[in-house]
Structures are given as C-alpha cells and as structure tokens.
mmCIF file of C-alpha atoms in Angstrom:
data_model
loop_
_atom_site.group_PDB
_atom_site.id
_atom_site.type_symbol
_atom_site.label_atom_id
_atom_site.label_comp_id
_atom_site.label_asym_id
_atom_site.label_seq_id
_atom_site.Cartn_x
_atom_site.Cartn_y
_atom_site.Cartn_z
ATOM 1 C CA UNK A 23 5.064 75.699 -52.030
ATOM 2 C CA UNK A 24 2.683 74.404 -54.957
ATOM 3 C CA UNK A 25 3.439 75.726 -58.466
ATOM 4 C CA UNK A 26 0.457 77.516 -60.050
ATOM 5 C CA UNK A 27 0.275 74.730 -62.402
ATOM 6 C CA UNK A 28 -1.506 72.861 -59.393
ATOM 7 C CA UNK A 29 -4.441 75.547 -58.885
ATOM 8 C CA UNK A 30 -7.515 76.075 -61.048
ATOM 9 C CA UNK A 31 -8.793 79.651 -61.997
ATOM 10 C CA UNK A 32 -10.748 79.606 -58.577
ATOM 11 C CA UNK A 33 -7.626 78.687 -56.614
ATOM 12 C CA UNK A 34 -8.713 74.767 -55.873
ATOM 13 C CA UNK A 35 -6.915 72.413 -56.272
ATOM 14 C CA UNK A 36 -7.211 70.580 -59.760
ATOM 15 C CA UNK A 37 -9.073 67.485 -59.882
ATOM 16 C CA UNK A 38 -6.402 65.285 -60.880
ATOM 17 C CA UNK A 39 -4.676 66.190 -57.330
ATOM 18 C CA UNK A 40 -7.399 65.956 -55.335
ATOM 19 C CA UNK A 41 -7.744 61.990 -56.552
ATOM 20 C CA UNK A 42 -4.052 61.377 -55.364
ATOM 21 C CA UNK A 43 -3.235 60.803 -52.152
ATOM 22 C CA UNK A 44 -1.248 63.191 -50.759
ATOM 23 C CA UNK A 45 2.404 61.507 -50.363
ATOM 24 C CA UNK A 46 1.811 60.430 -54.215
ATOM 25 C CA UNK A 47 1.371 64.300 -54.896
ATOM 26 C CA UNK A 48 4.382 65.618 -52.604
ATOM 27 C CA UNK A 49 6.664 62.229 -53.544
ATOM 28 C CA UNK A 50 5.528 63.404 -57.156
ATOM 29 C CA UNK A 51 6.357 67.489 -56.245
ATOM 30 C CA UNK A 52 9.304 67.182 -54.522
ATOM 31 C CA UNK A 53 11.307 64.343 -56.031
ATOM 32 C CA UNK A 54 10.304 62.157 -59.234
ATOM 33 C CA UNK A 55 8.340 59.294 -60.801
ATOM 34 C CA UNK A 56 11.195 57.293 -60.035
ATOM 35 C CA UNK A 57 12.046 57.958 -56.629
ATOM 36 C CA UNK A 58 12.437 55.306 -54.000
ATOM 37 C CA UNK A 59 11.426 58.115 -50.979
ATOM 38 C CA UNK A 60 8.782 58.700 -48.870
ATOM 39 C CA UNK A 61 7.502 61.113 -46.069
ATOM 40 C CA UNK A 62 6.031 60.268 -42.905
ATOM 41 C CA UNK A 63 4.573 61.811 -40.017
ATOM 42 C CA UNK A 64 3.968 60.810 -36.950
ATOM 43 C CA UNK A 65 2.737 62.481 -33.537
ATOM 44 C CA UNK A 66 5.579 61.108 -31.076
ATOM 45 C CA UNK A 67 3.823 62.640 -28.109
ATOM 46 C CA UNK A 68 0.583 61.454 -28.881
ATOM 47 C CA UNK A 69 1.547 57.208 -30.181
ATOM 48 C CA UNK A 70 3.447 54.836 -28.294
ATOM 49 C CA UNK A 71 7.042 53.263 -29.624
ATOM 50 C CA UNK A 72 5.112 49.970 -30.254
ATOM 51 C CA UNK A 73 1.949 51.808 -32.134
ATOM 52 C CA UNK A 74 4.706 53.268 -34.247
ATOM 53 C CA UNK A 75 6.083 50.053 -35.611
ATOM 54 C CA UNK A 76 2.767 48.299 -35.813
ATOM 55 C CA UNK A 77 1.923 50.832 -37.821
ATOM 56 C CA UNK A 78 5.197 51.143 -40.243
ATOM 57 C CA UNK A 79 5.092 47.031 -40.667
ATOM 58 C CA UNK A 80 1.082 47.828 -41.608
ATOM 59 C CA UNK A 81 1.856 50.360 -44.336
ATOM 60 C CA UNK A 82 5.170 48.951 -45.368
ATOM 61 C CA UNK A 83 4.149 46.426 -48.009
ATOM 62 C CA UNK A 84 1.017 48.354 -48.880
ATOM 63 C CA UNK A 85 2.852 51.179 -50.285
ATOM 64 C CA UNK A 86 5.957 48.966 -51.844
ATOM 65 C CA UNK A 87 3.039 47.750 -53.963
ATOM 66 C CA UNK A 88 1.284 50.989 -54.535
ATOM 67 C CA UNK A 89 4.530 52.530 -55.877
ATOM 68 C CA UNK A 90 5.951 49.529 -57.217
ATOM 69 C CA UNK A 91 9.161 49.645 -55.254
ATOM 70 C CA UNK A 92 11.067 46.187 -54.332
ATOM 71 C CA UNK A 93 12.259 46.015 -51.212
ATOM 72 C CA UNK A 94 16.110 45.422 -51.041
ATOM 73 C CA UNK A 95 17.736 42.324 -50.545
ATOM 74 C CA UNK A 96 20.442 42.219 -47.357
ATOM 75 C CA UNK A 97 22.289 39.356 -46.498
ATOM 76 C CA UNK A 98 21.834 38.878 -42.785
ATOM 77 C CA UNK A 99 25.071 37.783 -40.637
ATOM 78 C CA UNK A 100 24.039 34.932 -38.390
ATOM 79 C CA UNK A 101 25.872 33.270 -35.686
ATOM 80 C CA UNK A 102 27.208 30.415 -38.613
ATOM 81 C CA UNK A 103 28.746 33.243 -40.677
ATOM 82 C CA UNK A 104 30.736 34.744 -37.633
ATOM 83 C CA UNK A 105 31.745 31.359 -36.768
ATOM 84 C CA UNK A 106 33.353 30.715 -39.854
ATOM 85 C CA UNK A 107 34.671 34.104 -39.410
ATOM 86 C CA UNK A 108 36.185 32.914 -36.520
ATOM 87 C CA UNK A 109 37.049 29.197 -37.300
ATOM 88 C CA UNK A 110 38.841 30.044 -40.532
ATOM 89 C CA UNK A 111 41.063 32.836 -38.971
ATOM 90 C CA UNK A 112 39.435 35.394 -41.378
ATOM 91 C CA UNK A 113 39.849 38.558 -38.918
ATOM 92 C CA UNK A 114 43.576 38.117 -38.118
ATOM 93 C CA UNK A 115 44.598 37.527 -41.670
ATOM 94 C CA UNK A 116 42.527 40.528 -43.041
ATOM 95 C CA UNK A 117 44.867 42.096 -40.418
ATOM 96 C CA UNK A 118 47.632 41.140 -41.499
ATOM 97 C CA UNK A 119 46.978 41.575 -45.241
ATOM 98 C CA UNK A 120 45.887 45.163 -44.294
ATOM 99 C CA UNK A 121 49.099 45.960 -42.204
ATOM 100 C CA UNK A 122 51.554 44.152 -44.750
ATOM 101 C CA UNK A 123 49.658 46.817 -47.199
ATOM 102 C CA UNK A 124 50.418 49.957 -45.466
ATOM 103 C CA UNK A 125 53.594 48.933 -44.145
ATOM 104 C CA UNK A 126 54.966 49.107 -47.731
#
C-alpha cells in the first residue's frame, strides 16, 4: 500500500509520518495537497445514529480548519421562496416554456 519512500532502512515508518495524523498521511497518499476529501470510519454496530452525528458536527469544523477547506455556500429553499414559486406562476410557465421548446 505505502511506497518505500515511506519506510526507513529498519522498515519504520519515517519520522515525518509518524508526526501526521493519519488521514493527513492517507488524504496526502491517496489524493493531493489540494484535495477537498476525507476518510472516515466508523463502527455502525458498535455507535448509535445520534453518537454518529454528534460526533461528525464535533470534528466537522475542526478539520475544515486543520486543512484549510471552506465549507460551501448553499442557498437554502424556505417556505417564502416556494411561495413565490407558487404566487408568481413560476412552475406552469417553466412548463410551458419547456413544452413550446420541444414542440418545435
């Protein structure tokens, strides 16, 4: 799995590694510097649904900052937005555009 380039003469590890934590190393082996992805484990049989998610919301902004990754901006629809949807007849006219379109 590891390169030899990882190994000292001895077969450890080399120091360098052993100071990283491990998902740096892998996220560093497997993909880039500049990759967005990460690798987790968890025991399903062994943590609840709820110990899960605690957990992810725990680690979430801790490793963001540790690997310097934003998070990404999404536009939430709300009840307002489908009302306007809805109150400015948005659905049946993108209908209607659509079907003029491939009617041609």
């Amino acid at each position: 799995m590891f390169s030899m380039d990882f190994f000292e003469e001895n077969g450890d590890f080399k120091k360098e590694l052993k100071k990283k934590p491990i998902t740096k190393t892998m996220r560093d082996f497997f993909l880039n510097q500049n990759s967005s992805k990460m690798y987790v484990s968890f025991d399903l049989g062994m943590s609840s649904d709820e110990e899960i998610i605690t957990a992810l919301q725990t680690m979430l902004p801790d490793l963001r900052k540790e690997y310097e990754i934003e998070p990404v901006k999404t536009e939430k629809i709300g009840l307002a937005k489908i009302r306007k949807l809805v109150d400015y007849n948005i659905i049946p006219m993108m209908d209607l555009l659509i079907w003029a379109k491939f009617k041609k």
